């Protein structure tokens, strides 16, 4: 297991290195000269122009600039904002907590509620409950996050007044209260996917021969479900979680804009509009890092749930 984990961590490091190269190189790929792109049509002094060239080492070769930037990133220095003239690390630190709370809250809803509904529908068999869950999740698949956000605000904020329509709240209780509607809007389609995947996986495992054999031997039903059904069904469920949960990071951009949250996603949109390139680079690097980390965790879970994954990787 240790060799398997080290191999996955090395793969994650290589992926992040490649991603950092692409993200940094995007400045050079922008139309026109990088200096013109950074300064835009503003009238600036020669001192400011020289400071921009010095900050981005525009007089140096591309690879040297990349190595210098990567070294600064590894030291925790993400550069200086062109708009606010402040360290990007400090600007992100004040916003990333909101995004972490939002994505974490939505992930819990997806795993707990989606997995629970799928397990319930899969074990109960066809009937009213199963049909209700299938119809509800099918409808959920067709609802984009911004549509869900509008509907949730209209019903639970404007009409019923149960939850606030904007803001991040203060303290754990206030944060959860304020982020309930955004988390639901962010999670709705992924929750539907998780529910249907869990239901199908449970149904598939119940139909296997080894489950029928275990039942015929007189094993307790709870033991059969826990050891022979749920455990094996976790493989496809984990796969879906590994795809859907990291995608919440991208979906958070829309939700944060809809609910006026001061998160990383909303800040990314603002920085793109303002062409604050150091901030855009830093946020893209953070988002890609979170996505790669989530997928690495899922790969490690594969090795825990199914030893054949570790053995197959070792054979390679």
PDB file of C-alpha atoms in Angstrom:
ATOM      1  CA  UNK A   1       0.000   0.000   0.000  1.00  0.00           C
ATOM      2  CA  UNK A   2       2.898   2.364   0.780  1.00  0.00           C
ATOM      3  CA  UNK A   3       4.428   1.927  -2.684  1.00  0.00           C
ATOM      4  CA  UNK A   4       0.999   2.434  -4.243  1.00  0.00           C
ATOM      5  CA  UNK A   5       0.496   5.657  -2.265  1.00  0.00           C
ATOM      6  CA  UNK A   6       3.956   6.969  -3.165  1.00  0.00           C
ATOM      7  CA  UNK A   7       3.316   6.260  -6.837  1.00  0.00           C
ATOM      8  CA  UNK A   8       0.055   8.217  -6.707  1.00  0.00           C
ATOM      9  CA  UNK A   9       1.715  11.121  -4.908  1.00  0.00           C
ATOM     10  CA  UNK A  10       4.469  11.262  -7.534  1.00  0.00           C
ATOM     11  CA  UNK A  11       1.815  11.272 -10.240  1.00  0.00           C
ATOM     12  CA  UNK A  12       0.058  14.138  -8.467  1.00  0.00           C
ATOM     13  CA  UNK A  13       3.316  16.106  -8.271  1.00  0.00           C
ATOM     14  CA  UNK A  14       4.012  15.550 -11.983  1.00  0.00           C
ATOM     15  CA  UNK A  15       0.475  16.626 -12.883  1.00  0.00           C
ATOM     16  CA  UNK A  16       0.776  19.794 -10.827  1.00  0.00           C
ATOM     17  CA  UNK A  17       4.135  20.583 -12.426  1.00  0.00           C
ATOM     18  CA  UNK A  18       2.627  20.268 -15.901  1.00  0.00           C
ATOM     19  CA  UNK A  19      -0.410  22.333 -14.870  1.00  0.00           C
ATOM     20  CA  UNK A  20       1.780  25.086 -13.422  1.00  0.00           C
ATOM     21  CA  UNK A  21       3.712  25.276 -16.701  1.00  0.00           C
ATOM     22  CA  UNK A  22       0.490  25.672 -18.700  1.00  0.00           C
ATOM     23  CA  UNK A  23      -0.933  28.256 -16.290  1.00  0.00           C
ATOM     24  CA  UNK A  24       2.230  30.347 -16.322  1.00  0.00           C
ATOM     25  CA  UNK A  25       2.599  30.000 -20.080  1.00  0.00           C
ATOM     26  CA  UNK A  26      -0.897  31.358 -20.634  1.00  0.00           C
ATOM     27  CA  UNK A  27       0.477  34.873 -20.134  1.00  0.00           C
ATOM     28  CA  UNK A  28       2.828  34.404 -23.074  1.00  0.00           C
ATOM     29  CA  UNK A  29      -0.006  32.925 -25.151  1.00  0.00           C
ATOM     30  CA  UNK A  30      -2.176  36.015 -24.646  1.00  0.00           C
ATOM     31  CA  UNK A  31      -2.552  38.169 -27.775  1.00  0.00           C
ATOM     32  CA  UNK A  32       0.135  40.810 -28.081  1.00  0.00           C
ATOM     33  CA  UNK A  33       3.170  41.545 -25.974  1.00  0.00           C
ATOM     34  CA  UNK A  34       2.897  40.454 -22.297  1.00  0.00           C
ATOM     35  CA  UNK A  35       3.779  43.974 -21.154  1.00  0.00           C
ATOM     36  CA  UNK A  36       1.015  45.483 -23.266  1.00  0.00           C
ATOM     37  CA  UNK A  37      -1.425  42.839 -22.049  1.00  0.00           C
ATOM     38  CA  UNK A  38      -0.626  43.539 -18.404  1.00  0.00           C
ATOM     39  CA  UNK A  39      -0.703  47.319 -18.634  1.00  0.00           C
ATOM     40  CA  UNK A  40      -3.540  47.401 -21.203  1.00  0.00           C
ATOM     41  CA  UNK A  41      -4.557  50.820 -22.532  1.00  0.00           C
ATOM     42  CA  UNK A  42      -3.831  52.656 -19.296  1.00  0.00           C
ATOM     43  CA  UNK A  43      -1.528  55.642 -19.302  1.00  0.00           C
ATOM     44  CA  UNK A  44       1.226  54.776 -16.855  1.00  0.00           C
ATOM     45  CA  UNK A  45       4.555  56.209 -15.883  1.00  0.00           C
ATOM     46  CA  UNK A  46       7.839  54.751 -17.009  1.00  0.00           C
ATOM     47  CA  UNK A  47       8.521  53.786 -13.384  1.00  0.00           C
ATOM     48  CA  UNK A  48       5.350  51.680 -13.266  1.00  0.00           C
ATOM     49  CA  UNK A  49       6.149  50.125 -16.646  1.00  0.00           C
ATOM     50  CA  UNK A  50       9.616  49.245 -15.408  1.00  0.00           C
ATOM     51  CA  UNK A  51       8.170  47.795 -12.191  1.00  0.00           C
ATOM     52  CA  UNK A  52       5.823  45.545 -14.223  1.00  0.00           C
ATOM     53  CA  UNK A  53       8.684  44.352 -16.403  1.00  0.00           C
ATOM     54  CA  UNK A  54      10.793  43.673 -13.328  1.00  0.00           C
ATOM     55  CA  UNK A  55       7.967  41.878 -11.492  1.00  0.00           C
ATOM     56  CA  UNK A  56       7.326  39.493 -14.387  1.00  0.00           C
ATOM     57  CA  UNK A  57      10.961  39.367 -15.576  1.00  0.00           C
ATOM     58  CA  UNK A  58       9.807  40.203 -19.095  1.00  0.00           C
ATOM     59  CA  UNK A  59      13.382  40.826 -20.247  1.00  0.00           C
ATOM     60  CA  UNK A  60      14.382  37.272 -19.299  1.00  0.00           C
ATOM     61  CA  UNK A  61      13.859  34.017 -21.273  1.00  0.00           C
ATOM     62  CA  UNK A  62      10.546  32.238 -20.760  1.00  0.00           C
ATOM     63  CA  UNK A  63      11.981  29.164 -18.987  1.00  0.00           C
ATOM     64  CA  UNK A  64      13.962  31.323 -16.572  1.00  0.00           C
ATOM     65  CA  UNK A  65      10.833  33.303 -15.746  1.00  0.00           C
ATOM     66  CA  UNK A  66       8.882  30.081 -15.187  1.00  0.00           C
ATOM     67  CA  UNK A  67      11.519  28.621 -12.869  1.00  0.00           C
ATOM     68  CA  UNK A  68      11.650  31.872 -10.891  1.00  0.00           C
ATOM     69  CA  UNK A  69       7.845  31.980 -10.607  1.00  0.00           C
ATOM     70  CA  UNK A  70       7.612  28.306  -9.629  1.00  0.00           C
ATOM     71  CA  UNK A  71      10.254  28.765  -6.949  1.00  0.00           C
ATOM     72  CA  UNK A  72       8.317  31.702  -5.521  1.00  0.00           C
ATOM     73  CA  UNK A  73       5.105  29.652  -5.524  1.00  0.00           C
ATOM     74  CA  UNK A  74       6.808  26.821  -3.642  1.00  0.00           C
ATOM     75  CA  UNK A  75       7.860  29.380  -1.025  1.00  0.00           C
ATOM     76  CA  UNK A  76       4.249  30.568  -0.699  1.00  0.00           C
ATOM     77  CA  UNK A  77       4.693  33.744  -2.742  1.00  0.00           C
ATOM     78  CA  UNK A  78       1.926  33.934  -5.371  1.00  0.00           C
ATOM     79  CA  UNK A  79       2.916  37.385  -6.611  1.00  0.00           C
ATOM     80  CA  UNK A  80       1.453  40.871  -6.259  1.00  0.00           C
ATOM     81  CA  UNK A  81      -1.953  42.006  -7.492  1.00  0.00           C
ATOM     82  CA  UNK A  82      -1.795  44.596 -10.276  1.00  0.00           C
ATOM     83  CA  UNK A  83      -5.078  46.138  -9.083  1.00  0.00           C
ATOM     84  CA  UNK A  84      -4.694  46.239  -5.292  1.00  0.00           C
ATOM     85  CA  UNK A  85      -0.852  46.298  -5.123  1.00  0.00           C
ATOM     86  CA  UNK A  86      -1.069  43.664  -2.366  1.00  0.00           C
ATOM     87  CA  UNK A  87       0.252  40.141  -1.994  1.00  0.00           C
ATOM     88  CA  UNK A  88      -2.011  37.641  -3.761  1.00  0.00           C
ATOM     89  CA  UNK A  89      -1.579  35.178  -0.889  1.00  0.00           C
ATOM     90  CA  UNK A  90      -3.230  37.596   1.523  1.00  0.00           C
ATOM     91  CA  UNK A  91      -6.020  38.441  -0.902  1.00  0.00           C
ATOM     92  CA  UNK A  92      -6.852  34.758  -1.410  1.00  0.00           C
ATOM     93  CA  UNK A  93      -6.592  33.897   2.284  1.00  0.00           C
ATOM     94  CA  UNK A  94      -9.516  36.185   3.076  1.00  0.00           C
ATOM     95  CA  UNK A  95     -11.712  34.504   0.450  1.00  0.00           C
ATOM     96  CA  UNK A  96     -10.717  30.858   0.257  1.00  0.00           C
ATOM     97  CA  UNK A  97     -12.394  29.994   3.561  1.00  0.00           C
ATOM     98  CA  UNK A  98     -15.816  30.784   2.091  1.00  0.00           C
ATOM     99  CA  UNK A  99     -15.172  28.533  -0.901  1.00  0.00           C
ATOM    100  CA  UNK A 100     -13.917  25.697   1.326  1.00  0.00           C
ATOM    101  CA  UNK A 101     -17.059  25.926   3.472  1.00  0.00           C
ATOM    102  CA  UNK A 102     -19.302  25.997   0.392  1.00  0.00           C
ATOM    103  CA  UNK A 103     -17.675  23.057  -1.406  1.00  0.00           C
ATOM    104  CA  UNK A 104     -17.386  21.058   1.816  1.00  0.00           C
ATOM    105  CA  UNK A 105     -21.045  21.632   2.704  1.00  0.00           C
ATOM    106  CA  UNK A 106     -22.174  20.637  -0.801  1.00  0.00           C
ATOM    107  CA  UNK A 107     -19.929  17.545  -0.721  1.00  0.00           C
ATOM    108  CA  UNK A 108     -21.511  16.382   2.538  1.00  0.00           C
ATOM    109  CA  UNK A 109     -24.972  16.795   1.041  1.00  0.00           C
ATOM    110  CA  UNK A 110     -23.970  14.799  -2.027  1.00  0.00           C
ATOM    111  CA  UNK A 111     -22.293  11.934  -0.172  1.00  0.00           C
ATOM    112  CA  UNK A 112     -24.657  11.631   2.798  1.00  0.00           C
ATOM    113  CA  UNK A 113     -28.005  12.517   1.250  1.00  0.00           C
ATOM    114  CA  UNK A 114     -27.309  11.219  -2.254  1.00  0.00           C
ATOM    115  CA  UNK A 115     -25.690   8.022  -1.043  1.00  0.00           C
ATOM    116  CA  UNK A 116     -28.404   7.473   1.548  1.00  0.00           C
ATOM    117  CA  UNK A 117     -31.254   7.924  -0.926  1.00  0.00           C
ATOM    118  CA  UNK A 118     -29.529   5.648  -3.435  1.00  0.00           C
ATOM    119  CA  UNK A 119     -28.962   2.980  -0.792  1.00  0.00           C
ATOM    120  CA  UNK A 120     -32.576   3.203   0.349  1.00  0.00           C
ATOM    121  CA  UNK A 121     -33.945   2.982  -3.197  1.00  0.00           C
ATOM    122  CA  UNK A 122     -31.623   0.126  -4.085  1.00  0.00           C
ATOM    123  CA  UNK A 123     -32.484  -2.001  -1.074  1.00  0.00           C
ATOM    124  CA  UNK A 124     -36.229  -1.353  -0.996  1.00  0.00           C
ATOM    125  CA  UNK A 125     -36.886  -2.557  -4.530  1.00  0.00           C
ATOM    126  CA  UNK A 126     -39.400  -1.146  -6.955  1.00  0.00           C
ATOM    127  CA  UNK A 127     -42.325   0.724  -5.455  1.00  0.00           C
ATOM    128  CA  UNK A 128     -43.626   4.178  -4.633  1.00  0.00           C
ATOM    129  CA  UNK A 129     -40.498   5.242  -2.762  1.00  0.00           C
ATOM    130  CA  UNK A 130     -38.163   4.025  -5.490  1.00  0.00           C
ATOM    131  CA  UNK A 131     -40.219   5.683  -8.230  1.00  0.00           C
ATOM    132  CA  UNK A 132     -40.335   8.947  -6.296  1.00  0.00           C
ATOM    133  CA  UNK A 133     -36.556   8.977  -5.863  1.00  0.00           C
ATOM    134  CA  UNK A 134     -35.978   8.142  -9.537  1.00  0.00           C
ATOM    135  CA  UNK A 135     -38.335  10.884 -10.753  1.00  0.00           C
ATOM    136  CA  UNK A 136     -36.892  13.430  -8.327  1.00  0.00           C
ATOM    137  CA  UNK A 137     -33.284  12.706  -9.246  1.00  0.00           C
ATOM    138  CA  UNK A 138     -34.075  12.714 -12.960  1.00  0.00           C
ATOM    139  CA  UNK A 139     -35.528  16.191 -12.555  1.00  0.00           C
ATOM    140  CA  UNK A 140     -32.488  17.217 -10.517  1.00  0.00           C
ATOM    141  CA  UNK A 141     -30.156  16.197 -13.339  1.00  0.00           C
ATOM    142  CA  UNK A 142     -31.822  18.732 -15.634  1.00  0.00           C
ATOM    143  CA  UNK A 143     -31.513  21.697 -13.239  1.00  0.00           C
ATOM    144  CA  UNK A 144     -28.405  23.899 -13.673  1.00  0.00           C
ATOM    145  CA  UNK A 145     -26.955  25.454 -10.540  1.00  0.00           C
ATOM    146  CA  UNK A 146     -27.972  29.014 -11.470  1.00  0.00           C
ATOM    147  CA  UNK A 147     -31.573  27.915 -12.044  1.00  0.00           C
ATOM    148  CA  UNK A 148     -31.570  26.078  -8.720  1.00  0.00           C
ATOM    149  CA  UNK A 149     -30.133  29.185  -7.048  1.00  0.00           C
ATOM    150  CA  UNK A 150     -32.932  31.373  -8.417  1.00  0.00           C
ATOM    151  CA  UNK A 151     -35.631  28.921  -7.343  1.00  0.00           C
ATOM    152  CA  UNK A 152     -34.197  28.399  -3.859  1.00  0.00           C
ATOM    153  CA  UNK A 153     -33.880  32.135  -3.206  1.00  0.00           C
ATOM    154  CA  UNK A 154     -37.416  32.746  -4.443  1.00  0.00           C
ATOM    155  CA  UNK A 155     -38.951  30.034  -2.252  1.00  0.00           C
ATOM    156  CA  UNK A 156     -36.846  29.801   0.898  1.00  0.00           C
ATOM    157  CA  UNK A 157     -35.563  33.352   1.148  1.00  0.00           C
ATOM    158  CA  UNK A 158     -38.066  35.729  -0.431  1.00  0.00           C
ATOM    159  CA  UNK A 159     -41.276  33.786   0.273  1.00  0.00           C
ATOM    160  CA  UNK A 160     -40.619  31.817   3.464  1.00  0.00           C
ATOM    161  CA  UNK A 161     -37.755  33.885   4.859  1.00  0.00           C
ATOM    162  CA  UNK A 162     -35.976  30.834   6.272  1.00  0.00           C
ATOM    163  CA  UNK A 163     -32.524  31.556   4.851  1.00  0.00           C
ATOM    164  CA  UNK A 164     -30.654  34.714   3.778  1.00  0.00           C
ATOM    165  CA  UNK A 165     -30.232  35.358   0.064  1.00  0.00           C
ATOM    166  CA  UNK A 166     -26.643  36.608   0.217  1.00  0.00           C
ATOM    167  CA  UNK A 167     -23.606  36.907   2.453  1.00  0.00           C
ATOM    168  CA  UNK A 168     -21.372  34.344   4.113  1.00  0.00           C
ATOM    169  CA  UNK A 169     -22.358  34.772   7.764  1.00  0.00           C
ATOM    170  CA  UNK A 170     -20.165  34.856  10.854  1.00  0.00           C
ATOM    171  CA  UNK A 171     -19.147  31.950  13.064  1.00  0.00           C
ATOM    172  CA  UNK A 172     -19.809  28.271  12.314  1.00  0.00           C
ATOM    173  CA  UNK A 173     -23.571  28.460  12.917  1.00  0.00           C
ATOM    174  CA  UNK A 174     -24.007  31.679  10.946  1.00  0.00           C
ATOM    175  CA  UNK A 175     -21.850  30.357   8.108  1.00  0.00           C
ATOM    176  CA  UNK A 176     -23.876  27.147   7.829  1.00  0.00           C
ATOM    177  CA  UNK A 177     -27.124  29.142   7.899  1.00  0.00           C
ATOM    178  CA  UNK A 178     -25.981  31.494   5.141  1.00  0.00           C
ATOM    179  CA  UNK A 179     -24.435  28.758   2.977  1.00  0.00           C
ATOM    180  CA  UNK A 180     -27.357  26.316   3.081  1.00  0.00           C
ATOM    181  CA  UNK A 181     -29.054  27.655  -0.049  1.00  0.00           C
ATOM    182  CA  UNK A 182     -25.790  28.063  -2.012  1.00  0.00           C
ATOM    183  CA  UNK A 183     -24.681  24.554  -1.042  1.00  0.00           C
ATOM    184  CA  UNK A 184     -28.031  23.087  -2.119  1.00  0.00           C
ATOM    185  CA  UNK A 185     -27.878  24.937  -5.437  1.00  0.00           C
ATOM    186  CA  UNK A 186     -24.323  23.718  -5.995  1.00  0.00           C
ATOM    187  CA  UNK A 187     -25.103  20.127  -5.031  1.00  0.00           C
ATOM    188  CA  UNK A 188     -28.464  19.504  -6.710  1.00  0.00           C
ATOM    189  CA  UNK A 189     -27.322  17.923  -9.988  1.00  0.00           C
ATOM    190  CA  UNK A 190     -24.373  16.055  -8.465  1.00  0.00           C
ATOM    191  CA  UNK A 191     -26.622  14.740  -5.690  1.00  0.00           C
ATOM    192  CA  UNK A 192     -28.941  13.319  -8.345  1.00  0.00           C
ATOM    193  CA  UNK A 193     -26.011  11.607 -10.066  1.00  0.00           C
ATOM    194  CA  UNK A 194     -24.796  10.150  -6.768  1.00  0.00           C
ATOM    195  CA  UNK A 195     -28.265   8.863  -5.895  1.00  0.00           C
ATOM    196  CA  UNK A 196     -28.805   7.128  -9.215  1.00  0.00           C
ATOM    197  CA  UNK A 197     -25.290   5.666  -9.264  1.00  0.00           C
ATOM    198  CA  UNK A 198     -25.631   4.288  -5.733  1.00  0.00           C
ATOM    199  CA  UNK A 199     -29.042   2.838  -6.539  1.00  0.00           C
ATOM    200  CA  UNK A 200     -27.749   1.115  -9.679  1.00  0.00           C
ATOM    201  CA  UNK A 201     -24.643  -0.190  -7.886  1.00  0.00           C
ATOM    202  CA  UNK A 202     -26.697  -1.647  -5.023  1.00  0.00           C
ATOM    203  CA  UNK A 203     -29.144  -3.269  -7.454  1.00  0.00           C
ATOM    204  CA  UNK A 204     -26.253  -4.743  -9.416  1.00  0.00           C
ATOM    205  CA  UNK A 205     -24.609  -6.243  -6.333  1.00  0.00           C
ATOM    206  CA  UNK A 206     -27.896  -7.676  -5.042  1.00  0.00           C
ATOM    207  CA  UNK A 207     -28.248  -9.611  -8.305  1.00  0.00           C
ATOM    208  CA  UNK A 208     -24.820 -11.279  -8.046  1.00  0.00           C
ATOM    209  CA  UNK A 209     -24.467 -14.992  -7.367  1.00  0.00           C
ATOM    210  CA  UNK A 210     -22.303 -14.643  -4.278  1.00  0.00           C
ATOM    211  CA  UNK A 211     -25.036 -12.578  -2.584  1.00  0.00           C
ATOM    212  CA  UNK A 212     -27.634 -15.268  -3.325  1.00  0.00           C
ATOM    213  CA  UNK A 213     -25.205 -17.867  -1.960  1.00  0.00           C
ATOM    214  CA  UNK A 214     -24.675 -15.892   1.235  1.00  0.00           C
ATOM    215  CA  UNK A 215     -28.425 -15.577   1.740  1.00  0.00           C
ATOM    216  CA  UNK A 216     -28.975 -19.297   1.100  1.00  0.00           C
ATOM    217  CA  UNK A 217     -26.377 -20.107   3.744  1.00  0.00           C
ATOM    218  CA  UNK A 218     -28.479 -18.297   6.308  1.00  0.00           C
ATOM    219  CA  UNK A 219     -26.223 -15.293   6.912  1.00  0.00           C
ATOM    220  CA  UNK A 220     -27.972 -12.332   8.580  1.00  0.00           C
ATOM    221  CA  UNK A 221     -29.324  -9.853   6.050  1.00  0.00           C
ATOM    222  CA  UNK A 222     -27.470  -6.930   7.625  1.00  0.00           C
ATOM    223  CA  UNK A 223     -24.204  -8.807   7.326  1.00  0.00           C
ATOM    224  CA  UNK A 224     -24.916  -9.702   3.700  1.00  0.00           C
ATOM    225  CA  UNK A 225     -25.724  -6.084   2.865  1.00  0.00           C
ATOM    226  CA  UNK A 226     -22.762  -4.633   4.723  1.00  0.00           C
ATOM    227  CA  UNK A 227     -20.074  -7.098   3.647  1.00  0.00           C
ATOM    228  CA  UNK A 228     -21.192  -8.307   0.226  1.00  0.00           C
ATOM    229  CA  UNK A 229     -23.369  -5.539  -1.193  1.00  0.00           C
ATOM    230  CA  UNK A 230     -22.373  -2.119   0.135  1.00  0.00           C
ATOM    231  CA  UNK A 231     -18.625  -2.781   0.206  1.00  0.00           C
ATOM    232  CA  UNK A 232     -18.529  -3.875  -3.442  1.00  0.00           C
ATOM    233  CA  UNK A 233     -20.902  -1.082  -4.489  1.00  0.00           C
ATOM    234  CA  UNK A 234     -18.522   1.509  -3.051  1.00  0.00           C
ATOM    235  CA  UNK A 235     -16.175   1.165  -6.027  1.00  0.00           C
ATOM    236  CA  UNK A 236     -18.479   2.766  -8.647  1.00  0.00           C
ATOM    237  CA  UNK A 237     -19.853   5.157  -6.025  1.00  0.00           C
ATOM    238  CA  UNK A 238     -16.329   6.325  -5.181  1.00  0.00           C
ATOM    239  CA  UNK A 239     -15.643   6.790  -8.883  1.00  0.00           C
ATOM    240  CA  UNK A 240     -18.635   9.099  -9.245  1.00  0.00           C
ATOM    241  CA  UNK A 241     -17.681  10.989  -6.095  1.00  0.00           C
ATOM    242  CA  UNK A 242     -14.173  11.455  -7.456  1.00  0.00           C
ATOM    243  CA  UNK A 243     -15.576  13.064 -10.594  1.00  0.00           C
ATOM    244  CA  UNK A 244     -18.472  15.092  -9.221  1.00  0.00           C
ATOM    245  CA  UNK A 245     -17.026  16.514  -6.011  1.00  0.00           C
ATOM    246  CA  UNK A 246     -13.954  18.137  -7.637  1.00  0.00           C
ATOM    247  CA  UNK A 247     -16.290  19.601 -10.270  1.00  0.00           C
ATOM    248  CA  UNK A 248     -17.967  21.548  -7.467  1.00  0.00           C
ATOM    249  CA  UNK A 249     -14.892  23.765  -7.404  1.00  0.00           C
ATOM    250  CA  UNK A 250     -15.728  25.025 -10.895  1.00  0.00           C
ATOM    251  CA  UNK A 251     -19.460  25.182 -10.151  1.00  0.00           C
ATOM    252  CA  UNK A 252     -18.766  27.320  -7.095  1.00  0.00           C
ATOM    253  CA  UNK A 253     -17.836  30.196  -9.414  1.00  0.00           C
ATOM    254  CA  UNK A 254     -21.437  30.512 -10.634  1.00  0.00           C
ATOM    255  CA  UNK A 255     -23.009  29.947  -7.226  1.00  0.00           C
ATOM    256  CA  UNK A 256     -20.791  32.494  -5.491  1.00  0.00           C
ATOM    257  CA  UNK A 257     -21.758  35.065  -8.092  1.00  0.00           C
ATOM    258  CA  UNK A 258     -25.463  34.246  -7.713  1.00  0.00           C
ATOM    259  CA  UNK A 259     -25.446  34.564  -3.913  1.00  0.00           C
ATOM    260  CA  UNK A 260     -22.937  37.410  -3.629  1.00  0.00           C
ATOM    261  CA  UNK A 261     -20.412  35.336  -1.696  1.00  0.00           C
ATOM    262  CA  UNK A 262     -16.918  36.674  -1.177  1.00  0.00           C
ATOM    263  CA  UNK A 263     -15.233  33.475  -2.338  1.00  0.00           C
ATOM    264  CA  UNK A 264     -12.438  32.475  -4.669  1.00  0.00           C
ATOM    265  CA  UNK A 265     -14.821  31.799  -7.566  1.00  0.00           C
ATOM    266  CA  UNK A 266     -16.343  35.253  -7.531  1.00  0.00           C
ATOM    267  CA  UNK A 267     -12.891  36.794  -7.114  1.00  0.00           C
ATOM    268  CA  UNK A 268     -11.677  34.875 -10.179  1.00  0.00           C
ATOM    269  CA  UNK A 269     -14.421  36.455 -12.302  1.00  0.00           C
ATOM    270  CA  UNK A 270     -13.571  39.911 -10.966  1.00  0.00           C
ATOM    271  CA  UNK A 271      -9.865  39.392 -11.620  1.00  0.00           C
ATOM    272  CA  UNK A 272     -10.476  38.210 -15.182  1.00  0.00           C
ATOM    273  CA  UNK A 273     -12.606  41.289 -15.884  1.00  0.00           C
ATOM    274  CA  UNK A 274      -9.923  43.519 -14.352  1.00  0.00           C
ATOM    275  CA  UNK A 275      -7.151  41.543 -16.099  1.00  0.00           C
ATOM    276  CA  UNK A 276      -5.362  41.145 -12.796  1.00  0.00           C
ATOM    277  CA  UNK A 277      -3.222  38.361 -14.204  1.00  0.00           C
ATOM    278  CA  UNK A 278      -1.186  37.406 -11.103  1.00  0.00           C
ATOM    279  CA  UNK A 279      -4.435  36.779  -9.225  1.00  0.00           C
ATOM    280  CA  UNK A 280      -5.886  34.766 -12.122  1.00  0.00           C
ATOM    281  CA  UNK A 281      -2.733  32.634 -12.266  1.00  0.00           C
ATOM    282  CA  UNK A 282      -2.807  32.017  -8.526  1.00  0.00           C
ATOM    283  CA  UNK A 283      -6.510  31.100  -8.394  1.00  0.00           C
ATOM    284  CA  UNK A 284      -6.194  28.755 -11.384  1.00  0.00           C
ATOM    285  CA  UNK A 285      -3.240  27.055  -9.710  1.00  0.00           C
ATOM    286  CA  UNK A 286      -5.174  26.657  -6.455  1.00  0.00           C
ATOM    287  CA  UNK A 287      -8.261  25.284  -8.214  1.00  0.00           C
ATOM    288  CA  UNK A 288      -6.248  22.812 -10.279  1.00  0.00           C
ATOM    289  CA  UNK A 289      -4.355  21.768  -7.152  1.00  0.00           C
ATOM    290  CA  UNK A 290      -7.604  21.099  -5.309  1.00  0.00           C
ATOM    291  CA  UNK A 291      -8.943  19.091  -8.250  1.00  0.00           C
ATOM    292  CA  UNK A 292      -5.778  16.991  -8.531  1.00  0.00           C
ATOM    293  CA  UNK A 293      -5.655  16.436  -4.766  1.00  0.00           C
ATOM    294  CA  UNK A 294      -9.271  15.247  -4.700  1.00  0.00           C
ATOM    295  CA  UNK A 295      -8.638  12.771  -7.498  1.00  0.00           C
ATOM    296  CA  UNK A 296      -5.512  11.489  -5.759  1.00  0.00           C
ATOM    297  CA  UNK A 297      -7.504  10.867  -2.584  1.00  0.00           C
ATOM    298  CA  UNK A 298     -10.061   8.919  -4.629  1.00  0.00           C
ATOM    299  CA  UNK A 299      -7.286   6.814  -6.189  1.00  0.00           C
ATOM    300  CA  UNK A 300      -5.950   6.025  -2.724  1.00  0.00           C
ATOM    301  CA  UNK A 301      -9.444   5.029  -1.618  1.00  0.00           C
ATOM    302  CA  UNK A 302      -9.558   2.599  -4.537  1.00  0.00           C
ATOM    303  CA  UNK A 303      -6.485   0.897  -3.132  1.00  0.00           C
ATOM    304  CA  UNK A 304      -8.122   0.596   0.282  1.00  0.00           C
ATOM    305  CA  UNK A 305     -11.464  -0.691  -1.008  1.00  0.00           C
ATOM    306  CA  UNK A 306     -10.104  -3.087  -3.632  1.00  0.00           C
ATOM    307  CA  UNK A 307      -6.604  -4.609  -3.198  1.00  0.00           C
ATOM    308  CA  UNK A 308      -6.684  -5.635  -6.879  1.00  0.00           C
ATOM    309  CA  UNK A 309      -6.142  -1.969  -7.756  1.00  0.00           C
ATOM    310  CA  UNK A 310      -2.862  -1.967  -5.824  1.00  0.00           C
ATOM    311  CA  UNK A 311      -1.763  -5.272  -7.319  1.00  0.00           C
ATOM    312  CA  UNK A 312      -2.639  -4.140 -10.828  1.00  0.00           C
ATOM    313  CA  UNK A 313      -0.618  -0.964 -10.363  1.00  0.00           C
ATOM    314  CA  UNK A 314       2.327  -2.942  -8.996  1.00  0.00           C
ATOM    315  CA  UNK A 315       2.234  -5.239 -12.020  1.00  0.00           C
ATOM    316  CA  UNK A 316       2.728  -2.226 -14.235  1.00  0.00           C
TER     317      UNK A 316
END
